[in-house]
Amino acid sequence: PVGGDILFIETSRTPGSGKLILTGHLGDVMKESAQAALTLAKARSASLGIDPGIFEKSDIHMHIPAGAIPKDGPSAGVAMFTSLASLVLDRPVRHDVAMTGEISLRGLVLPVGGIKEKVLAALRAGITTVLVPARNRRDVDEIPADARAQLRFHFLETVDDALQHAIGMAPPVADAAAPLA
C-alpha cells in the first residue's frame, strides 16, 4: 500500500479514435491517474509543442507490467504523465530516473506516502536520480544517510519539473507580452 517496489510504465500510440487502453491489473485509483495524465497532456499540448489532433487520431495504450500483481494508488500519476509526454514528444525518459507523485489537472505534483520505501526500492534497482513531490521533502530525511548519499533528489512542484529532469525538456517560459494580474 505504501510502495517498496518500482513499476515500469510502457506507453504506445497506434492509429485510432482517441481511446485510452490500460493494462496491467490496475486498480480504480491508478486508472483514474492514467486518465488524469492523459487529460493533462491534452490540455498542455500547445505549451508542449504537441499537435492536439494527435490524441484524436490515436489510441494510447499504457501498460504497467508485473504479471498479476495488483497495483493501485495515485503515486504513479507523474510517471504516467511523463511517459505520455515522452511518447508524443518522441523524447526518451532517462534510464536512471525514477519518480513518484500524484498529479492534479492543473499540473501540480501532490504528495504521496511511502517515500522511504519507494526510494530504497529505486536504489536497489540501480536508479541514481529520484524525483519526489516537493511536499514530501521532509520524508527524505527518513531515508538512511548512506542511501541518500548514493542518490540525486529533485523535488517537483509541477509536471514541468518532472519533464525537465526526466527527458531534459526546459520548462515553459511565461509569455513576456502577457499582462500581470
N, CA and C atoms as an extended XYZ file, in Angstrom:
543
Properties=species:S:1:pos:R:3:atomname:S:1:resname:S:1:resid:I:1 pbc="F F F"
N         0.792       -1.221        0.000 N   PRO     1
C         0.000        0.000        0.000 CA  PRO     1
C         0.829        1.279        0.000 C   PRO     1
N         2.032        1.233        0.531 N   VAL     2
C         2.877        2.423        0.532 CA  VAL     2
C         4.145        2.224       -0.283 C   VAL     2
N         4.151        1.301       -1.226 N   GLY     3
C         5.289        1.163       -2.118 CA  GLY     3
C         6.277        0.135       -1.654 C   GLY     3
N         7.503        0.307       -2.079 N   GLY     4
C         8.550       -0.634       -1.752 CA  GLY     4
C         9.006       -1.399       -2.969 C   GLY     4
N         8.475       -1.055       -4.134 N   ASP     5
C         8.887       -1.679       -5.379 CA  ASP     5
C         8.788       -0.625       -6.464 C   ASP     5
N         9.427       -0.889       -7.596 N   ILE     6
C         9.299        0.039       -8.705 CA  ILE     6
C         8.395       -0.577       -9.759 C   ILE     6
N         7.713        0.285      -10.476 N   LEU     7
C         6.861       -0.128      -11.584 CA  LEU     7
C         7.422        0.485      -12.854 C   LEU     7
N         7.277       -0.214      -13.943 N   PHE     8
C         7.637        0.320      -15.241 CA  PHE     8
C         6.347        0.692      -15.953 C   PHE     8
N         6.391        1.776      -16.687 N   ILE     9
C         5.224        2.213      -17.440 CA  ILE     9
C         5.610        2.243      -18.910 C   ILE     9
N         4.899        1.459      -19.696 N   GLU    10
C         5.126        1.416      -21.140 CA  GLU    10
C         3.934        2.088      -21.809 C   GLU    10
N         4.210        2.983      -22.737 N   THR    11
C         3.139        3.692      -23.420 CA  THR    11
C         3.399        3.640      -24.914 C   THR    11
N         2.355        3.299      -25.674 N   SER    12
C         2.489        3.285      -27.129 CA  SER    12
C         1.268        3.931      -27.759 C   SER    12
N         1.439        4.321      -29.014 N   ARG    13
C         0.379        5.007      -29.748 CA  ARG    13
C         0.175        4.294      -31.076 C   ARG    13
N        -1.091        4.064      -31.402 N   THR    14
C        -1.438        3.451      -32.680 CA  THR    14
C        -2.544        4.288      -33.320 C   THR    14
N        -2.690        4.204      -34.648 N   PRO    15
C        -3.820        4.913      -35.262 CA  PRO    15
C        -5.118        4.450      -34.614 C   PRO    15
N        -6.009        5.389      -34.385 N   GLY    16
C        -7.260        5.028      -33.723 CA  GLY    16
C        -8.186        6.207      -33.602 C   GLY    16
N        -9.010        6.166      -32.550 N   SER    17
C       -10.062        7.171      -32.399 CA  SER    17
C       -10.017        7.892      -31.050 C   SER    17
N        -8.879        7.897      -30.390 N   GLY    18
C        -8.757        8.638      -29.139 CA  GLY    18
C        -8.982        7.832      -27.880 C   GLY    18
N        -8.942        6.516      -27.967 N   LYS    19
C        -9.165        5.679      -26.775 CA  LYS    19
C        -7.898        5.596      -25.919 C   LYS    19
N        -8.113        5.462      -24.618 N   LEU    20
C        -7.042        5.162      -23.678 CA  LEU    20
C        -7.224        3.711      -23.265 C   LEU    20
N        -6.215        2.897      -23.534 N   ILE    21
C        -6.248        1.477      -23.200 CA  ILE    21
C        -5.274        1.257      -22.051 C   ILE    21
N        -5.758        0.684      -20.960 N   LEU    22
C        -4.925        0.448      -19.779 CA  LEU    22
C        -4.852       -1.041      -19.501 C   LEU    22
N        -3.633       -1.530      -19.313 N   THR    23
C        -3.454       -2.938      -18.976 CA  THR    23
C        -2.403       -3.063      -17.871 C   THR    23
N        -2.486       -4.167      -17.133 N   GLY    24
C        -1.517       -4.427      -16.084 CA  GLY    24
C        -2.118       -4.622      -14.713 C   GLY    24
N        -3.345       -5.089      -14.609 N   HIS    25
C        -4.009       -5.366      -13.333 CA  HIS    25
C        -4.011       -4.134      -12.433 C   HIS    25
N        -4.618       -3.055      -12.958 N   LEU    26
C        -4.650       -1.779      -12.252 CA  LEU    26
C        -5.935       -1.603      -11.463 C   LEU    26
N        -5.807       -1.000      -10.303 N   GLY    27
C        -6.980       -0.669       -9.508 CA  GLY    27
C        -7.622        0.616      -10.005 C   GLY    27
N        -8.780        0.934       -9.461 N   ASP    28
C        -9.546        2.099       -9.912 CA  ASP    28
C        -8.780        3.415       -9.765 C   ASP    28
N        -8.085        3.610       -8.658 N   VAL    29
C        -7.377        4.871       -8.443 CA  VAL    29
C        -6.247        5.029       -9.456 C   VAL    29
N        -5.561        3.952       -9.773 N   MET    30
C        -4.482        4.029      -10.753 CA  MET    30
C        -5.046        4.289      -12.156 C   MET    30
N        -6.196        3.716      -12.457 N   LYS    31
C        -6.844        4.001      -13.738 CA  LYS    31
C        -7.219        5.472      -13.824 C   LYS    31
N        -7.708        6.029      -12.718 N   GLU    32
C        -8.044        7.447      -12.694 CA  GLU    32
C        -6.798        8.309      -12.873 C   GLU    32
N        -5.679        7.890      -12.323 N   SER    33
C        -4.425        8.625      -12.504 CA  SER    33
C        -4.012        8.635      -13.966 C   SER    33
N        -4.194        7.517      -14.652 N   ALA    34
C        -3.858        7.448      -16.074 CA  ALA    34
C        -4.750        8.380      -16.882 C   ALA    34
N        -6.034        8.411      -16.557 N   GLN    35
C        -6.952        9.310      -17.256 CA  GLN    35
C        -6.589       10.769      -16.988 C   GLN    35
N        -6.239       11.092      -15.746 N   ALA    36
C        -5.822       12.455      -15.409 CA  ALA    36
C        -4.554       12.830      -16.174 C   ALA    36
N        -3.618       11.895      -16.297 N   ALA    37
C        -2.378       12.155      -17.040 CA  ALA    37
C        -2.681       12.454      -18.505 C   ALA    37
N        -3.597       11.695      -19.101 N   LEU    38
C        -3.960       11.930      -20.499 CA  LEU    38
C        -4.666       13.277      -20.653 C   LEU    38
N        -5.590       13.581      -19.768 N   THR    39
C        -6.297       14.860      -19.826 CA  THR    39
C        -5.310       16.020      -19.695 C   THR    39
N        -4.365       15.901      -18.778 N   LEU    40
C        -3.362       16.944      -18.586 CA  LEU    40
C        -2.480       17.083      -19.826 C   LEU    40
N        -2.085       15.976      -20.426 N   ALA    41
C        -1.273       16.031      -21.651 CA  ALA    41
C        -2.042       16.718      -22.775 C   ALA    41
N        -3.320       16.410      -22.902 N   LYS    42
C        -4.148       17.067      -23.916 CA  LYS    42
C        -4.250       18.565      -23.637 C   LYS    42
N        -4.499       18.924      -22.397 N   ALA    43
C        -4.663       20.326      -22.031 CA  ALA    43
C        -3.383       21.122      -22.241 C   ALA    43
N        -2.256       20.473      -22.104 N   ARG    44
C        -0.966       21.159      -22.222 CA  ARG    44
C        -0.325       20.952      -23.586 C   ARG    44
N        -1.046       20.378      -24.527 N   SER    45
C        -0.443       20.047      -25.821 CA  SER    45
C         0.181       21.262      -26.497 C   SER    45
N        -0.489       22.391      -26.494 N   ALA    46
C         0.056       23.583      -27.159 CA  ALA    46
C         1.354       24.040      -26.494 C   ALA    46
N         1.370       24.106      -25.159 N   SER    47
C         2.583       24.571      -24.475 CA  SER    47
C         3.728       23.575      -24.602 C   SER    47
N         3.405       22.310      -24.851 N   LEU    48
C         4.443       21.296      -25.050 CA  LEU    48
C         4.879       21.189      -26.509 C   LEU    48
N         4.188       21.908      -27.394 N   GLY    49
C         4.524       21.835      -28.810 CA  GLY    49
C         4.010       20.575      -29.476 C   GLY    49
N         2.908       20.052      -28.962 N   ILE    50
C         2.319       18.819      -29.484 CA  ILE    50
C         1.071       19.183      -30.277 C   ILE    50
N         0.904       18.593      -31.451 N   ASP    51
C        -0.321       18.766      -32.222 CA  ASP    51
C        -1.466       18.142      -31.432 C   ASP    51
N        -2.463       18.932      -31.012 N   PRO    52
C        -3.559       18.373      -30.210 CA  PRO    52
C        -4.336       17.290      -30.951 C   PRO    52
N        -4.313       17.320      -32.271 N   GLY    53
C        -5.007       16.305      -33.053 CA  GLY    53
C        -4.428       14.909      -32.901 C   GLY    53
N        -3.197       14.838      -32.407 N   ILE    54
C        -2.560       13.527      -32.238 CA  ILE    54
C        -3.376       12.632      -31.307 C   ILE    54
N        -4.038       13.241      -30.331 N   PHE    55
C        -4.813       12.464      -29.372 CA  PHE    55
C        -6.139       11.997      -29.972 C   PHE    55
N        -6.694       12.774      -30.895 N   GLU    56
C        -7.956       12.398      -31.542 CA  GLU    56
C        -7.761       11.307      -32.582 C   GLU    56
N        -6.584       11.268      -33.188 N   LYS    57
C        -6.302       10.324      -34.270 CA  LYS    57
C        -5.570        9.079      -33.799 C   LYS    57
N        -5.369        8.970      -32.500 N   SER    58
C        -4.567        7.870      -31.962 CA  SER    58
C        -5.264        7.203      -30.792 C   SER    58
N        -4.973        5.935      -30.615 N   ASP    59
C        -5.296        5.237      -29.378 CA  ASP    59
C        -4.002        5.168      -28.589 C   ASP    59
N        -4.079        5.455      -27.308 N   ILE    60
C        -2.918        5.400      -26.420 CA  ILE    60
C        -3.068        4.157      -25.552 C   ILE    60
N        -2.045        3.314      -25.571 N   HIS    61
C        -2.038        2.097      -24.746 CA  HIS    61
C        -0.966        2.279      -23.680 C   HIS    61
N        -1.404        2.255      -22.425 N   MET    62
C        -0.494        2.346      -21.305 CA  MET    62
C        -0.517        1.003      -20.582 C   MET    62
N         0.668        0.407      -20.470 N   HIS    63
C         0.789       -0.903      -19.833 CA  HIS    63
C         1.751       -0.789      -18.658 C   HIS    63
N         1.323       -1.308      -17.522 N   ILE    64
C         2.174       -1.356      -16.340 CA  ILE    64
C         2.399       -2.834      -16.028 C   ILE    64
N         3.496       -3.399      -16.585 N   PRO    65
C         3.715       -4.828      -16.421 CA  PRO    65
C         4.096       -5.209      -14.999 C   PRO    65
N         3.844       -6.410      -14.634 N   ALA    66
C         4.238       -7.043      -13.368 CA  ALA    66
C         3.309       -8.210      -13.126 C   ALA    66
N         2.955       -8.896      -14.192 N   GLY    67
C         2.117      -10.078      -14.055 CA  GLY    67
C         0.779       -9.752      -13.438 C   GLY    67
N         0.373      -10.588      -12.536 N   ALA    68
C        -0.951      -10.454      -11.931 CA  ALA    68
C        -0.915       -9.695      -10.608 C   ALA    68
N         0.203       -9.014      -10.341 N   ILE    69
C         0.307       -8.278       -9.081 CA  ILE    69
C        -0.605       -7.054       -9.155 C   ILE    69
N        -1.586       -6.954       -8.254 N   PRO    70
C        -2.477       -5.783       -8.276 CA  PRO    70
C        -1.698       -4.505       -7.966 C   PRO    70
N        -2.042       -3.437       -8.680 N   LYS    71
C        -1.391       -2.149       -8.485 CA  LYS    71
C        -2.480       -1.088       -8.357 C   LYS    71
N        -2.368       -0.236       -7.325 N   ASP    72
C        -3.352        0.821       -7.163 CA  ASP    72
C        -2.738        1.980       -6.398 C   ASP    72
N        -3.397        3.107       -6.450 N   GLY    73
C        -2.958        4.305       -5.768 CA  GLY    73
C        -2.595        5.383       -6.770 C   GLY    73
N        -2.480        6.631       -6.288 N   PRO    74
C        -2.230        7.765       -7.175 CA  PRO    74
C        -0.750        8.069       -7.410 C   PRO    74
N         0.149        7.324       -6.796 N   SER    75
C         1.572        7.676       -6.801 CA  SER    75
C         2.238        7.658       -8.169 C   SER    75
N         1.661        6.975       -9.128 N   ALA    76
C         2.285        6.890      -10.458 CA  ALA    76
C         1.814        7.981      -11.397 C   ALA    76
N         0.999        8.910      -10.928 N   GLY    77
C         0.459        9.941      -11.813 CA  GLY    77
C         1.521       10.715      -12.565 C   GLY    77
N         2.552       11.191      -11.865 N   VAL    78
C         3.599       11.967      -12.528 CA  VAL    78
C         4.378       11.099      -13.518 C   VAL    78
N         4.582        9.836      -13.202 N   ALA    79
C         5.279        8.942      -14.128 CA  ALA    79
C         4.421        8.655      -15.356 C   ALA    79
N         3.126        8.511      -15.154 N   MET    80
C         2.227        8.287      -16.286 CA  MET    80
C         2.212        9.494      -17.213 C   MET    80
N         2.134       10.695      -16.643 N   PHE    81
C         2.176       11.901      -17.461 CA  PHE    81
C         3.496       11.984      -18.216 C   PHE    81
N         4.595       11.727      -17.533 N   THR    82
C         5.918       11.795      -18.164 CA  THR    82
C         6.032       10.774      -19.285 C   THR    82
N         5.486        9.582      -19.078 N   SER    83
C         5.502        8.557      -20.108 CA  SER    83
C         4.722        8.999      -21.345 C   SER    83
N         3.548        9.590      -21.129 N   LEU    84
C         2.745       10.109      -22.251 CA  LEU    84
C         3.471       11.229      -22.979 C   LEU    84
N         4.028       12.171      -22.230 N   ALA    85
C         4.758       13.279      -22.857 CA  ALA    85
C         5.960       12.754      -23.639 C   ALA    85
N         6.672       11.809      -23.073 N   SER    86
C         7.811       11.200      -23.756 CA  SER    86
C         7.383       10.588      -25.090 C   SER    86
N         6.252        9.910      -25.068 N   LEU    87
C         5.737        9.259      -26.283 CA  LEU    87
C         5.426       10.283      -27.368 C   LEU    87
N         4.612       11.265      -27.042 N   VAL    88
C         4.161       12.192      -28.085 CA  VAL    88
C         5.234       13.208      -28.475 C   VAL    88
N         6.198       13.446      -27.607 N   LEU    89
C         7.316       14.327      -27.946 CA  LEU    89
C         8.465       13.574      -28.604 C   LEU    89
N         8.387       12.247      -28.569 N   ASP    90
C         9.449       11.384      -29.103 CA  ASP    90
C        10.797       11.701      -28.443 C   ASP    90
N        10.748       11.823      -27.110 N   ARG    91
C        11.939       12.079      -26.304 CA  ARG    91
C        11.976       11.031      -25.192 C   ARG    91
N        12.990       10.189      -25.172 N   PRO    92
C        13.025        9.113      -24.168 CA  PRO    92
C        13.242        9.626      -22.745 C   PRO    92
N        12.657        8.911      -21.807 N   VAL    93
C        12.889        9.177      -20.392 CA  VAL    93
C        14.258        8.593      -20.043 C   VAL    93
N        15.017        9.337      -19.270 N   ARG    94
C        16.339        8.848      -18.845 CA  ARG    94
C        16.190        7.509      -18.125 C   ARG    94
N        17.114        6.615      -18.374 N   HIS    95
C        17.047        5.262      -17.805 CA  HIS    95
C        17.419        5.203      -16.321 C   HIS    95
N        18.018        6.267      -15.814 N   ASP    96
C        18.482        6.261      -14.421 CA  ASP    96
C        17.572        7.053      -13.485 C   ASP    96
N        16.345        7.367      -13.957 N   VAL    97
C        15.420        8.199      -13.193 CA  VAL    97
C        14.204        7.397      -12.759 C   VAL    97
N        13.794        7.593      -11.506 N   ALA    98
C        12.521        7.071      -11.001 CA  ALA    98
C        11.776        8.255      -10.404 C   ALA    98
N        10.450        8.166      -10.390 N   MET    99
C         9.656        9.286       -9.884 CA  MET    99
C         8.394        8.787       -9.214 C   MET    99
N         7.874        9.615       -8.339 N   THR   100
C         6.615        9.332       -7.690 CA  THR   100
C         5.889       10.643       -7.449 C   THR   100
N         4.575       10.582       -7.411 N   GLY   101
C         3.774       11.758       -7.126 CA  GLY   101
C         2.422       11.688       -7.796 C   GLY   101
N         1.425       12.138       -7.076 N   GLU   102
C         0.097       12.284       -7.649 CA  GLU   102
C         0.084       13.583       -8.450 C   GLU   102
N        -0.759       13.657       -9.477 N   ILE   103
C        -0.866       14.897      -10.252 CA  ILE   103
C        -2.274       15.460      -10.152 C   ILE   103
N        -2.338       16.774      -10.304 N   SER   104
C        -3.632       17.434      -10.400 CA  SER   104
C        -3.866       17.790      -11.864 C   SER   104
N        -5.085       18.153      -12.189 N   LEU   105
C        -5.393       18.538      -13.564 CA  LEU   105
C        -4.783       19.886      -13.934 C   LEU   105
N        -4.247       20.584      -12.966 N   ARG   106
C        -3.525       21.835      -13.229 CA  ARG   106
C        -2.031       21.610      -13.378 C   ARG   106
N        -1.588       20.356      -13.231 N   GLY   107
C        -0.175       20.047      -13.404 CA  GLY   107
C         0.648       20.091      -12.141 C   GLY   107
N        -0.013       20.212      -10.987 N   LEU   108
C         0.719       20.184       -9.726 CA  LEU   108
C         1.105       18.751       -9.389 C   LEU   108
N         2.245       18.579       -8.740 N   VAL   109
C         2.657       17.268       -8.241 CA  VAL   109
C         2.361       17.260       -6.748 C   VAL   109
N         1.491       16.343       -6.361 N   LEU   110
C         0.982       16.279       -4.989 CA  LEU   110
C         1.717       15.203       -4.185 C   LEU   110
N         1.756       15.351       -2.866 N   PRO   111
C         2.491       14.405       -2.022 CA  PRO   111
C         1.850       13.019       -1.991 C   PRO   111
N         2.683       12.031       -1.704 N   VAL   112
C         2.249       10.633       -1.610 CA  VAL   112
C         2.901        9.997       -0.386 C   VAL   112
N         2.441        8.822       -0.038 N   GLY   113
C         3.011        8.097        1.094 CA  GLY   113
C         4.109        7.144        0.656 C   GLY   113
N         4.799        6.609        1.629 N   GLY   114
C         5.785        5.560        1.384 CA  GLY   114
C         7.052        6.008        0.689 C   GLY   114
N         7.452        7.256        0.863 N   ILE   115
C         8.638        7.780        0.167 CA  ILE   115
C         9.879        6.952        0.494 C   ILE   115
N        10.103        6.668        1.757 N   LYS   116
C        11.307        5.919        2.142 CA  LYS   116
C        11.355        4.580        1.420 C   LYS   116
N        10.249        3.846        1.450 N   GLU   117
C        10.214        2.517        0.822 CA  GLU   117
C        10.397        2.616       -0.696 C   GLU   117
N         9.777        3.608       -1.310 N   LYS   118
C         9.881        3.773       -2.760 CA  LYS   118
C        11.300        4.137       -3.171 C   LYS   118
N        11.920        5.051       -2.430 N   VAL   119
C        13.280        5.471       -2.758 CA  VAL   119
C        14.275        4.319       -2.568 C   VAL   119
N        14.109        3.562       -1.505 N   LEU   120
C        15.011        2.426       -1.291 CA  LEU   120
C        14.838        1.371       -2.379 C   LEU   120
N        13.620        1.172       -2.852 N   ALA   121
C        13.387        0.242       -3.966 CA  ALA   121
C        14.064        0.754       -5.234 C   ALA   121
N        14.002        2.044       -5.473 N   ALA   122
C        14.658        2.629       -6.649 CA  ALA   122
C        16.167        2.422       -6.564 C   ALA   122
N        16.735        2.643       -5.393 N   LEU   123
C        18.168        2.442       -5.204 CA  LEU   123
C        18.556        0.988       -5.469 C   LEU   123
N        17.766        0.045       -4.942 N   ARG   124
C        18.037       -1.386       -5.192 CA  ARG   124
C        17.986       -1.716       -6.684 C   ARG   124
N        17.189       -0.990       -7.430 N   ALA   125
C        17.038       -1.247       -8.866 CA  ALA   125
C        18.119       -0.548       -9.699 C   ALA   125
N        19.038        0.164       -9.047 N   GLY   126
C        20.120        0.817       -9.772 CA  GLY   126
C        19.817        2.238      -10.224 C   GLY   126
N        18.752        2.808       -9.733 N   ILE   127
C        18.390        4.179      -10.069 CA  ILE   127
C        19.355        5.135       -9.359 C   ILE   127
N        19.712        6.236      -10.034 N   THR   128
C        20.616        7.215       -9.424 CA  THR   128
C        19.953        8.570       -9.181 C   THR   128
N        18.820        8.820       -9.830 N   THR   129
C        18.113       10.095       -9.676 CA  THR   129
C        16.655        9.825       -9.346 C   THR   129
N        16.173       10.471       -8.302 N   VAL   130
C        14.804       10.251       -7.848 CA  VAL   130
C        14.066       11.594       -7.846 C   VAL   130
N        12.876       11.587       -8.446 N   LEU   131
C        12.020       12.767       -8.491 CA  LEU   131
C        10.887       12.557       -7.488 C   LEU   131
N        10.780       13.463       -6.542 N   VAL   132
C         9.858       13.332       -5.418 CA  VAL   132
C         9.037       14.616       -5.308 C   VAL   132
N         7.772       14.515       -4.940 N   PRO   133
C         6.997       15.745       -4.736 CA  PRO   133
C         7.681       16.671       -3.731 C   PRO   133
N         7.680       17.961       -4.021 N   ALA   134
C         8.303       18.934       -3.112 CA  ALA   134
C         7.680       18.861       -1.723 C   ALA   134
N         6.393       18.553       -1.664 N   ARG   135
C         5.719       18.475       -0.362 CA  ARG   135
C         6.113       17.237        0.432 C   ARG   135
N         6.906       16.354       -0.159 N   ASN   136
C         7.437       15.190        0.556 CA  ASN   136
C         8.897       15.386        0.952 C   ASN   136
N         9.402       16.598        0.833 N   ARG   137
C        10.824       16.866        1.112 CA  ARG   137
C        11.233       16.352        2.498 C   ARG   137
N        10.398       16.570        3.502 N   ARG   138
C        10.743       16.128        4.867 CA  ARG   138
C        10.843       14.606        4.977 C   ARG   138
N        10.085       13.891        4.143 N   ASP   139
C        10.116       12.428        4.194 CA  ASP   139
C        11.474       11.870        3.762 C   ASP   139
N        12.201       12.619        2.962 N   VAL   140
C        13.517       12.166        2.505 CA  VAL   140
C        14.482       12.044        3.679 C   VAL   140
N        14.270       12.837        4.713 N   ASP   141
C        15.126       12.771        5.907 CA  ASP   141
C        15.031       11.412        6.602 C   ASP   141
N        13.943       10.669        6.378 N   GLU   142
C        13.771        9.346        6.992 CA  GLU   142
C        14.580        8.258        6.291 C   GLU   142
N        15.105        8.574        5.132 N   ILE   143
C        15.894        7.601        4.367 CA  ILE   143
C        17.290        7.554        4.971 C   ILE   143
N        17.849        6.362        5.175 N   PRO   144
C        19.195        6.272        5.755 CA  PRO   144
C        20.205        7.132        4.984 C   PRO   144
N        21.100        7.768        5.725 N   ALA   145
C        22.072        8.692        5.134 CA  ALA   145
C        22.913        8.034        4.045 C   ALA   145
N        23.309        6.762        4.236 N   ASP   146
C        24.135        6.103        3.220 CA  ASP   146
C        23.363        5.930        1.910 C   ASP   146
N        22.064        5.701        1.987 N   ALA   147
C        21.240        5.587        0.782 CA  ALA   147
C        21.069        6.955        0.124 C   ALA   147
N        20.794        7.983        0.935 N   ARG   148
C        20.633        9.344        0.393 CA  ARG   148
C        21.886        9.798       -0.334 C   ARG   148
N        23.045        9.407        0.182 N   ALA   149
C        24.312        9.830       -0.415 CA  ALA   149
C        24.534        9.226       -1.804 C   ALA   149
N        23.858        8.134       -2.108 N   GLN   150
C        24.025        7.474       -3.403 CA  GLN   150
C        23.062        7.993       -4.470 C   GLN   150
N        22.175        8.898       -4.081 N   LEU   151
C        21.117        9.352       -4.983 CA  LEU   151
C        21.131       10.865       -5.147 C   LEU   151
N        20.649       11.293       -6.316 N   ARG   152
C        20.356       12.708       -6.543 CA  ARG   152
C        18.848       12.873       -6.426 C   ARG   152
N        18.416       13.842       -5.653 N   PHE   153
C        16.992       14.115       -5.472 CA  PHE   153
C        16.632       15.413       -6.173 C   PHE   153
N        15.496       15.412       -6.838 N   HIS   154
C        14.906       16.624       -7.388 CA  HIS   154
C        13.479       16.668       -6.855 C   HIS   154
N        13.092       17.827       -6.374 N   PHE   155
C        11.782       17.982       -5.757 CA  PHE   155
C        10.848       18.694       -6.734 C   PHE   155
N         9.708       18.072       -6.968 N   LEU   156
C         8.782       18.510       -8.005 CA  LEU   156
C         7.629       19.329       -7.446 C   LEU   156
N         7.447       20.502       -8.008 N   GLU   157
C         6.254       21.306       -7.743 CA  GLU   157
C         5.201       21.020       -8.821 C   GLU   157
N         5.673       20.901      -10.077 N   THR   158
C         4.767       20.702      -11.214 CA  THR   158
C         5.299       19.609      -12.132 C   THR   158
N         4.447       19.197      -13.058 N   VAL   159
C         4.867       18.190      -14.034 CA  VAL   159
C         5.959       18.731      -14.942 C   VAL   159
N         6.027       20.061      -15.099 N   ASP   160
C         7.103       20.651      -15.903 CA  ASP   160
C         8.465       20.336      -15.282 C   ASP   160
N         8.531       20.339      -13.955 N   ASP   161
C         9.777       19.974      -13.270 CA  ASP   161
C        10.160       18.533      -13.599 C   ASP   161
N         9.173       17.658      -13.642 N   ALA   162
C         9.440       16.251      -13.964 CA  ALA   162
C         9.980       16.120      -15.384 C   ALA   162
N         9.364       16.829      -16.333 N   LEU   163
C         9.831       16.751      -17.721 CA  LEU   163
C        11.252       17.275      -17.852 C   LEU   163
N        11.573       18.301      -17.099 N   GLN   164
C        12.923       18.861      -17.139 CA  GLN   164
C        13.955       17.820      -16.716 C   GLN   164
N        13.689       17.112      -15.629 N   HIS   165
C        14.674       16.174      -15.091 CA  HIS   165
C        14.616       14.795      -15.741 C   HIS   165
N        13.466       14.413      -16.282 N   ALA   166
C        13.322       13.067      -16.834 CA  ALA   166
C        13.622       12.986      -18.328 C   ALA   166
N        13.259       14.038      -19.074 N   ILE   167
C        13.504       13.983      -20.523 CA  ILE   167
C        14.311       15.173      -21.022 C   ILE   167
N        14.777       16.018      -20.109 N   GLY   168
C        15.622       17.145      -20.486 CA  GLY   168
C        14.887       18.263      -21.190 C   GLY   168
N        13.602       18.397      -20.909 N   MET   169
C        12.810       19.442      -21.545 CA  MET   169
C        12.805       20.676      -20.664 C   MET   169
N        13.186       21.811      -21.243 N   ALA   170
C        13.194       23.057      -20.487 CA  ALA   170
C        11.780       23.438      -20.090 C   ALA   170
N        11.605       24.006      -18.910 N   PRO   171
C        10.273       24.434      -18.502 CA  PRO   171
C         9.757       25.531      -19.427 C   PRO   171
N         8.438       25.612      -19.612 N   PRO   172
C         7.907       26.654      -20.492 CA  PRO   172
C         8.196       28.042      -19.924 C   PRO   172
N         8.445       28.959      -20.821 N   VAL   173
C         8.720       30.338      -20.423 CA  VAL   173
C         7.401       31.105      -20.519 C   VAL   173
N         7.118       31.879      -19.497 N   ALA   174
C         5.893       32.686      -19.500 CA  ALA   174
C         5.950       33.687      -20.650 C   ALA   174
N         4.824       33.955      -21.244 N   ASP   175
C         4.716       34.906      -22.353 CA  ASP   175
C         5.027       36.294      -21.825 C   ASP   175
N         6.090       36.912      -22.349 N   ALA   176
C         6.524       38.231      -21.881 CA  ALA   176
C         5.461       39.298      -22.160 C   ALA   176
N         4.620       39.080      -23.164 N   ALA   177
C         3.611       40.068      -23.512 CA  ALA   177
C         2.347       39.925      -22.676 C   ALA   177
N         2.242       38.867      -21.920 N   ALA   178
C         1.046       38.635      -21.119 CA  ALA   178
C         0.992       39.620      -19.961 C   ALA   178
N        -0.175       40.222      -19.728 N   PRO   179
C        -0.273       41.165      -18.610 CA  PRO   179
C        -0.209       40.435      -17.270 C   PRO   179
N         0.327       41.107      -16.313 N   LEU   180
C         0.390       40.540      -14.953 CA  LEU   180
C        -0.906       40.875      -14.239 C   LEU   180
N        -1.418       39.905      -13.499 N   ALA   181
C        -2.671       40.118      -12.774 CA  ALA   181
C        -2.388       40.561      -11.365 C   ALA   181
